[in-house]
mmCIF file of C-alpha atoms in Angstrom:
data_model
loop_
_atom_site.group_PDB
_atom_site.id
_atom_site.type_symbol
_atom_site.label_atom_id
_atom_site.label_comp_id
_atom_site.label_asym_id
_atom_site.label_seq_id
_atom_site.Cartn_x
_atom_site.Cartn_y
_atom_site.Cartn_z
ATOM 1 C CA UNK M 1 -80.095 4.719 -35.831
ATOM 2 C CA UNK M 2 -78.067 5.271 -39.458
ATOM 3 C CA UNK M 3 -79.585 3.222 -42.068
ATOM 4 C CA UNK M 4 -77.374 1.019 -44.345
ATOM 5 C CA UNK M 5 -75.844 3.380 -47.051
ATOM 6 C CA UNK M 6 -77.504 2.806 -50.962
ATOM 7 C CA UNK M 7 -75.476 4.353 -53.697
ATOM 8 C CA UNK M 8 -78.106 6.042 -55.134
ATOM 9 C CA UNK M 9 -76.477 9.333 -56.801
ATOM 10 C CA UNK M 10 -73.889 8.109 -59.197
ATOM 11 C CA UNK M 11 -74.838 4.889 -60.432
ATOM 12 C CA UNK M 12 -77.954 2.862 -61.549
ATOM 13 C CA UNK M 13 -76.220 -0.928 -61.883
ATOM 14 C CA UNK M 14 -77.646 -0.271 -65.614
ATOM 15 C CA UNK M 15 -76.053 0.829 -68.771
ATOM 16 C CA UNK M 16 -77.701 4.510 -68.440
ATOM 17 C CA UNK M 17 -75.928 7.531 -68.825
ATOM 18 C CA UNK M 18 -75.168 10.058 -65.648
ATOM 19 C CA UNK M 19 -77.717 12.131 -66.749
ATOM 20 C CA UNK M 20 -80.542 9.983 -67.704
ATOM 21 C CA UNK M 21 -79.842 7.965 -64.636
ATOM 22 C CA UNK M 22 -80.064 11.230 -62.288
ATOM 23 C CA UNK M 23 -83.308 12.016 -64.255
ATOM 24 C CA UNK M 24 -84.904 8.520 -63.289
ATOM 25 C CA UNK M 25 -83.749 8.762 -59.611
ATOM 26 C CA UNK M 26 -85.254 12.249 -59.042
ATOM 27 C CA UNK M 27 -88.360 10.535 -60.376
ATOM 28 C CA UNK M 28 -88.582 7.560 -58.026
ATOM 29 C CA UNK M 29 -90.850 7.737 -55.518
ATOM 30 C CA UNK M 30 -89.527 9.512 -51.812
ATOM 31 C CA UNK M 31 -90.303 6.031 -50.322
ATOM 32 C CA UNK M 32 -87.770 4.250 -52.808
ATOM 33 C CA UNK M 33 -84.870 6.491 -51.802
ATOM 34 C CA UNK M 34 -82.701 5.028 -48.709
ATOM 35 C CA UNK M 35 -80.575 8.145 -47.568
ATOM 36 C CA UNK M 36 -77.452 6.999 -45.637
ATOM 37 C CA UNK M 37 -76.487 7.645 -41.752
ATOM 38 C CA UNK M 38 -76.815 11.368 -40.549
ATOM 39 C CA UNK M 39 -79.816 11.994 -43.583
ATOM 40 C CA UNK M 40 -77.157 11.009 -46.062
ATOM 41 C CA UNK M 41 -74.459 13.565 -45.075
ATOM 42 C CA UNK M 42 -71.239 12.084 -46.732
ATOM 43 C CA UNK M 43 -73.472 11.695 -49.811
ATOM 44 C CA UNK M 44 -74.498 15.262 -49.963
ATOM 45 C CA UNK M 45 -71.031 16.108 -49.180
ATOM 46 C CA UNK M 46 -69.407 14.484 -52.051
ATOM 47 C CA UNK M 47 -72.051 15.446 -54.182
ATOM 48 C CA UNK M 48 -71.234 19.328 -53.490
ATOM 49 C CA UNK M 49 -67.570 18.627 -54.092
ATOM 50 C CA UNK M 50 -68.651 17.038 -57.756
ATOM 51 C CA UNK M 51 -70.834 19.959 -58.008
ATOM 52 C CA UNK M 52 -68.409 22.902 -57.484
ATOM 53 C CA UNK M 53 -65.727 20.738 -59.206
ATOM 54 C CA UNK M 54 -66.238 23.082 -62.089
ATOM 55 C CA UNK M 55 -64.576 25.739 -60.254
ATOM 56 C CA UNK M 56 -61.408 23.963 -59.254
ATOM 57 C CA UNK M 57 -59.046 26.082 -60.938
ATOM 58 C CA UNK M 58 -56.246 24.411 -63.141
ATOM 59 C CA UNK M 59 -53.437 26.166 -61.107
ATOM 60 C CA UNK M 60 -54.830 24.660 -58.314
ATOM 61 C CA UNK M 61 -54.712 21.142 -59.849
ATOM 62 C CA UNK M 62 -51.201 21.891 -60.691
ATOM 63 C CA UNK M 63 -49.960 22.626 -57.600
ATOM 64 C CA UNK M 64 -50.995 18.860 -56.303
ATOM 65 C CA UNK M 65 -53.278 17.092 -53.791
ATOM 66 C CA UNK M 66 -52.892 19.492 -50.897
ATOM 67 C CA UNK M 67 -53.864 22.439 -52.551
ATOM 68 C CA UNK M 68 -56.967 20.348 -53.847
ATOM 69 C CA UNK M 69 -57.513 19.348 -50.345
ATOM 70 C CA UNK M 70 -57.453 22.651 -48.792
ATOM 71 C CA UNK M 71 -59.877 23.874 -51.619
ATOM 72 C CA UNK M 72 -62.100 20.944 -50.612
ATOM 73 C CA UNK M 73 -61.756 21.324 -47.120
ATOM 74 C CA UNK M 74 -62.943 25.203 -47.411
ATOM 75 C CA UNK M 75 -66.279 23.732 -48.883
ATOM 76 C CA UNK M 76 -66.602 21.115 -46.007
ATOM 77 C CA UNK M 77 -66.042 23.858 -43.319
ATOM 78 C CA UNK M 78 -69.188 25.218 -44.710
ATOM 79 C CA UNK M 79 -71.276 22.072 -44.031
ATOM 80 C CA UNK M 80 -70.241 22.158 -40.374
ATOM 81 C CA UNK M 81 -73.478 23.456 -39.048
ATOM 82 C CA UNK M 82 -75.302 20.838 -41.307
ATOM 83 C CA UNK M 83 -73.770 18.236 -39.707
ATOM 84 C CA UNK M 84 -74.471 19.431 -36.116
ATOM 85 C CA UNK M 85 -77.862 19.630 -36.826
ATOM 86 C CA UNK M 86 -78.235 16.392 -38.387
ATOM 87 C CA UNK M 87 -76.439 14.377 -35.232
ATOM 88 C CA UNK M 88 -79.000 16.829 -33.076
ATOM 89 C CA UNK M 89 -82.178 15.528 -35.166
ATOM 90 C CA UNK M 90 -81.176 12.003 -36.214
ATOM 91 C CA UNK M 91 -79.280 11.281 -32.485
ATOM 92 C CA UNK M 92 -82.053 12.707 -30.282
ATOM 93 C CA UNK M 93 -81.532 9.948 -27.568
ATOM 94 C CA UNK M 94 -77.756 10.491 -27.151
ATOM 95 C CA UNK M 95 -76.640 13.061 -24.612
ATOM 96 C CA UNK M 96 -75.192 16.328 -25.306
ATOM 97 C CA UNK M 97 -71.586 15.218 -24.596
ATOM 98 C CA UNK M 98 -72.118 11.448 -26.669
ATOM 99 C CA UNK M 99 -73.356 14.174 -29.662
ATOM 100 C CA UNK M 100 -70.529 16.030 -29.491
ATOM 101 C CA UNK M 101 -68.076 13.289 -29.582
ATOM 102 C CA UNK M 102 -69.710 11.761 -32.215
ATOM 103 C CA UNK M 103 -69.567 14.993 -34.081
ATOM 104 C CA UNK M 104 -65.936 14.732 -33.633
ATOM 105 C CA UNK M 105 -65.599 11.344 -34.923
ATOM 106 C CA UNK M 106 -67.586 11.971 -38.116
ATOM 107 C CA UNK M 107 -65.602 15.208 -38.745
ATOM 108 C CA UNK M 108 -62.311 13.563 -38.156
ATOM 109 C CA UNK M 109 -63.356 10.630 -40.556
ATOM 110 C CA UNK M 110 -64.638 13.489 -43.303
ATOM 111 C CA UNK M 111 -60.962 14.940 -42.956
ATOM 112 C CA UNK M 112 -58.869 11.966 -42.935
ATOM 113 C CA UNK M 113 -60.798 9.730 -45.230
ATOM 114 C CA UNK M 114 -63.532 11.344 -47.250
ATOM 115 C CA UNK M 115 -61.921 14.389 -48.570
ATOM 116 C CA UNK M 116 -58.429 12.988 -49.204
ATOM 117 C CA UNK M 117 -60.339 9.802 -50.878
ATOM 118 C CA UNK M 118 -62.403 12.424 -53.000
ATOM 119 C CA UNK M 119 -59.187 14.423 -54.031
ATOM 120 C CA UNK M 120 -57.496 11.395 -54.608
ATOM 121 C CA UNK M 121 -60.052 10.469 -57.240
ATOM 122 C CA UNK M 122 -60.646 14.287 -58.553
ATOM 123 C CA UNK M 123 -57.186 14.938 -59.102
ATOM 124 C CA UNK M 124 -56.595 11.914 -61.440
ATOM 125 C CA UNK M 125 -60.131 12.453 -63.347
ATOM 126 C CA UNK M 126 -60.572 16.275 -63.811
ATOM 127 C CA UNK M 127 -57.453 16.918 -66.037
ATOM 128 C CA UNK M 128 -58.443 14.147 -68.167
ATOM 129 C CA UNK M 129 -62.250 15.271 -68.136
ATOM 130 C CA UNK M 130 -61.235 18.532 -69.420
ATOM 131 C CA UNK M 131 -59.253 17.337 -71.963
ATOM 132 C CA UNK M 132 -61.968 15.457 -73.252
ATOM 133 C CA UNK M 133 -60.677 12.190 -72.322
ATOM 134 C CA UNK M 134 -57.882 12.363 -75.420
ATOM 135 C CA UNK M 135 -54.464 11.416 -74.825
ATOM 136 C CA UNK M 136 -53.198 14.243 -76.844
ATOM 137 C CA UNK M 137 -53.601 18.025 -76.390
ATOM 138 C CA UNK M 138 -56.675 19.590 -77.590
ATOM 139 C CA UNK M 139 -55.381 20.811 -80.709
ATOM 140 C CA UNK M 140 -54.656 17.357 -82.001
ATOM 141 C CA UNK M 141 -57.821 16.177 -80.837
ATOM 142 C CA UNK M 142 -59.205 15.419 -84.431
ATOM 143 C CA UNK M 143 -55.738 13.929 -85.461
ATOM 144 C CA UNK M 144 -56.152 11.339 -82.846
ATOM 145 C CA UNK M 145 -59.795 10.412 -83.557
ATOM 146 C CA UNK M 146 -58.613 10.096 -87.154
ATOM 147 C CA UNK M 147 -55.900 7.880 -85.700
ATOM 148 C CA UNK M 148 -58.466 5.191 -84.127
ATOM 149 C CA UNK M 149 -60.552 5.004 -87.206
ATOM 150 C CA UNK M 150 -57.602 4.346 -89.040
ATOM 151 C CA UNK M 151 -56.527 1.656 -86.557
ATOM 152 C CA UNK M 152 -60.088 0.499 -86.500
ATOM 153 C CA UNK M 153 -60.174 0.064 -90.333
ATOM 154 C CA UNK M 154 -56.731 -1.866 -90.274
ATOM 155 C CA UNK M 155 -58.226 -4.140 -87.956
ATOM 156 C CA UNK M 156 -61.530 -4.778 -90.064
ATOM 157 C CA UNK M 157 -59.271 -5.436 -92.939
ATOM 158 C CA UNK M 158 -57.128 -8.015 -90.612
ATOM 159 C CA UNK M 159 -60.280 -9.690 -89.672
ATOM 160 C CA UNK M 160 -61.526 -9.848 -93.115
ATOM 161 C CA UNK M 161 -57.988 -11.071 -94.559
ATOM 162 C CA UNK M 162 -57.387 -13.926 -91.635
ATOM 163 C CA UNK M 163 -58.334 -17.015 -92.833
ATOM 164 C CA UNK M 164 -59.122 -18.569 -89.310
ATOM 165 C CA UNK M 165 -62.171 -15.577 -88.987
ATOM 166 C CA UNK M 166 -65.144 -16.788 -90.938
ATOM 167 C CA UNK M 167 -65.539 -13.340 -92.407
ATOM 168 C CA UNK M 168 -65.070 -12.285 -96.167
ATOM 169 C CA UNK M 169 -67.154 -9.613 -96.675
ATOM 170 C CA UNK M 170 -65.297 -6.187 -96.932
ATOM 171 C CA UNK M 171 -68.458 -4.348 -95.653
ATOM 172 C CA UNK M 172 -67.384 -5.697 -92.185
ATOM 173 C CA UNK M 173 -64.230 -3.020 -92.438
ATOM 174 C CA UNK M 174 -66.744 -0.320 -92.091
ATOM 175 C CA UNK M 175 -68.393 -1.296 -88.526
ATOM 176 C CA UNK M 176 -64.601 -1.437 -87.423
ATOM 177 C CA UNK M 177 -63.785 2.196 -88.889
ATOM 178 C CA UNK M 178 -66.920 3.778 -87.219
ATOM 179 C CA UNK M 179 -65.713 2.041 -84.270
ATOM 180 C CA UNK M 180 -62.776 3.867 -83.995
ATOM 181 C CA UNK M 181 -63.869 6.850 -85.002
ATOM 182 C CA UNK M 182 -66.255 6.951 -81.915
ATOM 183 C CA UNK M 183 -63.785 5.260 -79.797
ATOM 184 C CA UNK M 184 -63.271 8.469 -77.709
ATOM 185 C CA UNK M 185 -66.714 8.641 -76.766
ATOM 186 C CA UNK M 186 -66.915 5.065 -75.881
ATOM 187 C CA UNK M 187 -63.877 5.831 -73.627
ATOM 188 C CA UNK M 188 -65.398 9.175 -72.125
ATOM 189 C CA UNK M 189 -68.439 6.775 -71.026
ATOM 190 C CA UNK M 190 -66.357 4.329 -69.448
ATOM 191 C CA UNK M 191 -64.189 6.785 -67.493
ATOM 192 C CA UNK M 192 -67.485 8.400 -66.461
ATOM 193 C CA UNK M 193 -68.892 5.284 -65.085
ATOM 194 C CA UNK M 194 -65.582 4.189 -63.374
ATOM 195 C CA UNK M 195 -65.353 7.521 -61.326
ATOM 196 C CA UNK M 196 -68.707 7.164 -60.443
ATOM 197 C CA UNK M 197 -68.498 3.650 -59.348
ATOM 198 C CA UNK M 198 -65.283 4.905 -57.428
ATOM 199 C CA UNK M 199 -67.120 7.896 -55.696
ATOM 200 C CA UNK M 200 -70.142 5.446 -54.388
ATOM 201 C CA UNK M 201 -67.651 2.939 -52.966
ATOM 202 C CA UNK M 202 -65.862 6.153 -51.161
ATOM 203 C CA UNK M 203 -69.533 7.166 -49.986
ATOM 204 C CA UNK M 204 -70.599 3.587 -49.034
ATOM 205 C CA UNK M 205 -67.564 2.819 -47.052
ATOM 206 C CA UNK M 206 -67.831 6.170 -44.800
ATOM 207 C CA UNK M 207 -71.573 5.573 -44.370
ATOM 208 C CA UNK M 208 -70.907 2.115 -43.070
ATOM 209 C CA UNK M 209 -68.152 3.381 -40.714
ATOM 210 C CA UNK M 210 -70.299 6.256 -39.475
ATOM 211 C CA UNK M 211 -73.272 3.141 -38.766
ATOM 212 C CA UNK M 212 -71.043 1.373 -37.227
ATOM 213 C CA UNK M 213 -70.014 4.182 -34.888
ATOM 214 C CA UNK M 214 -73.718 4.873 -34.117
ATOM 215 C CA UNK M 215 -74.583 1.630 -33.657
ATOM 216 C CA UNK M 216 -71.835 1.790 -30.936
ATOM 217 C CA UNK M 217 -73.403 4.554 -29.224
ATOM 218 C CA UNK M 218 -77.062 3.010 -29.453
ATOM 219 C CA UNK M 219 -75.369 -0.246 -27.727
ATOM 220 C CA UNK M 220 -72.731 1.106 -25.410
ATOM 221 C CA UNK M 221 -73.717 1.509 -21.450
ATOM 222 C CA UNK M 222 -70.995 3.427 -20.311
ATOM 223 C CA UNK M 223 -71.175 7.021 -20.783
ATOM 224 C CA UNK M 224 -68.723 9.554 -22.297
ATOM 225 C CA UNK M 225 -67.583 11.164 -19.158
ATOM 226 C CA UNK M 226 -66.974 7.373 -17.640
ATOM 227 C CA UNK M 227 -65.117 6.784 -20.747
ATOM 228 C CA UNK M 228 -63.089 10.000 -20.876
ATOM 229 C CA UNK M 229 -62.278 8.961 -17.006
ATOM 230 C CA UNK M 230 -61.154 5.732 -18.000
ATOM 231 C CA UNK M 231 -59.116 6.954 -20.797
ATOM 232 C CA UNK M 232 -57.328 9.710 -18.448
ATOM 233 C CA UNK M 233 -56.701 6.959 -15.734
ATOM 234 C CA UNK M 234 -54.882 4.670 -18.403
ATOM 235 C CA UNK M 235 -52.933 7.611 -19.473
ATOM 236 C CA UNK M 236 -51.792 8.476 -16.422
ATOM 237 C CA UNK M 237 -50.984 5.093 -15.460
ATOM 238 C CA UNK M 238 -48.692 4.663 -18.861
ATOM 239 C CA UNK M 239 -47.149 7.871 -17.938
ATOM 240 C CA UNK M 240 -46.145 6.472 -14.497
ATOM 241 C CA UNK M 241 -44.855 3.523 -15.883
ATOM 242 C CA UNK M 242 -42.786 5.421 -18.632
ATOM 243 C CA UNK M 243 -41.367 7.525 -15.318
ATOM 244 C CA UNK M 244 -40.442 4.767 -13.499
ATOM 245 C CA UNK M 245 -38.739 3.060 -16.345
ATOM 246 C CA UNK M 246 -36.768 6.473 -16.778
ATOM 247 C CA UNK M 247 -35.795 6.648 -13.197
ATOM 248 C CA UNK M 248 -34.463 2.853 -13.264
ATOM 249 C CA UNK M 249 -32.385 3.458 -16.489
ATOM 250 C CA UNK M 250 -31.136 6.458 -14.728
ATOM 251 C CA UNK M 251 -30.292 4.694 -11.614
ATOM 252 C CA UNK M 252 -28.965 1.794 -13.715
#
């Protein structure tokens, strides 16, 4: 049965950098790592997309989400054999037909939820990352940094001057100036943390859905063949009702 997902690749719930956080997680004992359903398939897929994101060209990004989604789906197609193996190994209690049905449901979830969700986040984040999270073009990064430093200096003078703020030493202007100077690095750090959190949320929701479907198979007493026969009968009944309604309209 699938286990509850634990967001463990992208965030640590404390103010560590991503690089330090991943190093810390890699050193944890194996018993402390809890993979998601199907041996953490969704988590590893998102990690693969992130690892390959450097190869996503600016031209593909400029063409929009459909082209980025096609790029991501091509990477996902490479993982289909591993998904089948994970279902076969993790779900030995299911019949071959049930495992195939589970594969179709997980595949549908990845194609319609996980990949589009990652594309939505990546197409917004990647251009900002490649521009260093600056608002201006690369050639003007120094100018923007200087502007933030001047803004911090001006804010520092305002704080020292304001009579309702008990700071009178002009030395307080220096921390504000330095704060403005390093503001782009702070914005970069916050942007990465937010992006990591959004990736975690995407993985966790997908894992929760897979675990729910997996639990349904464990508690379902009706066989796949019986469910398919029931669905076919319901479809035929609906078709007969539509045919009868059409005949009544023509006679009327």
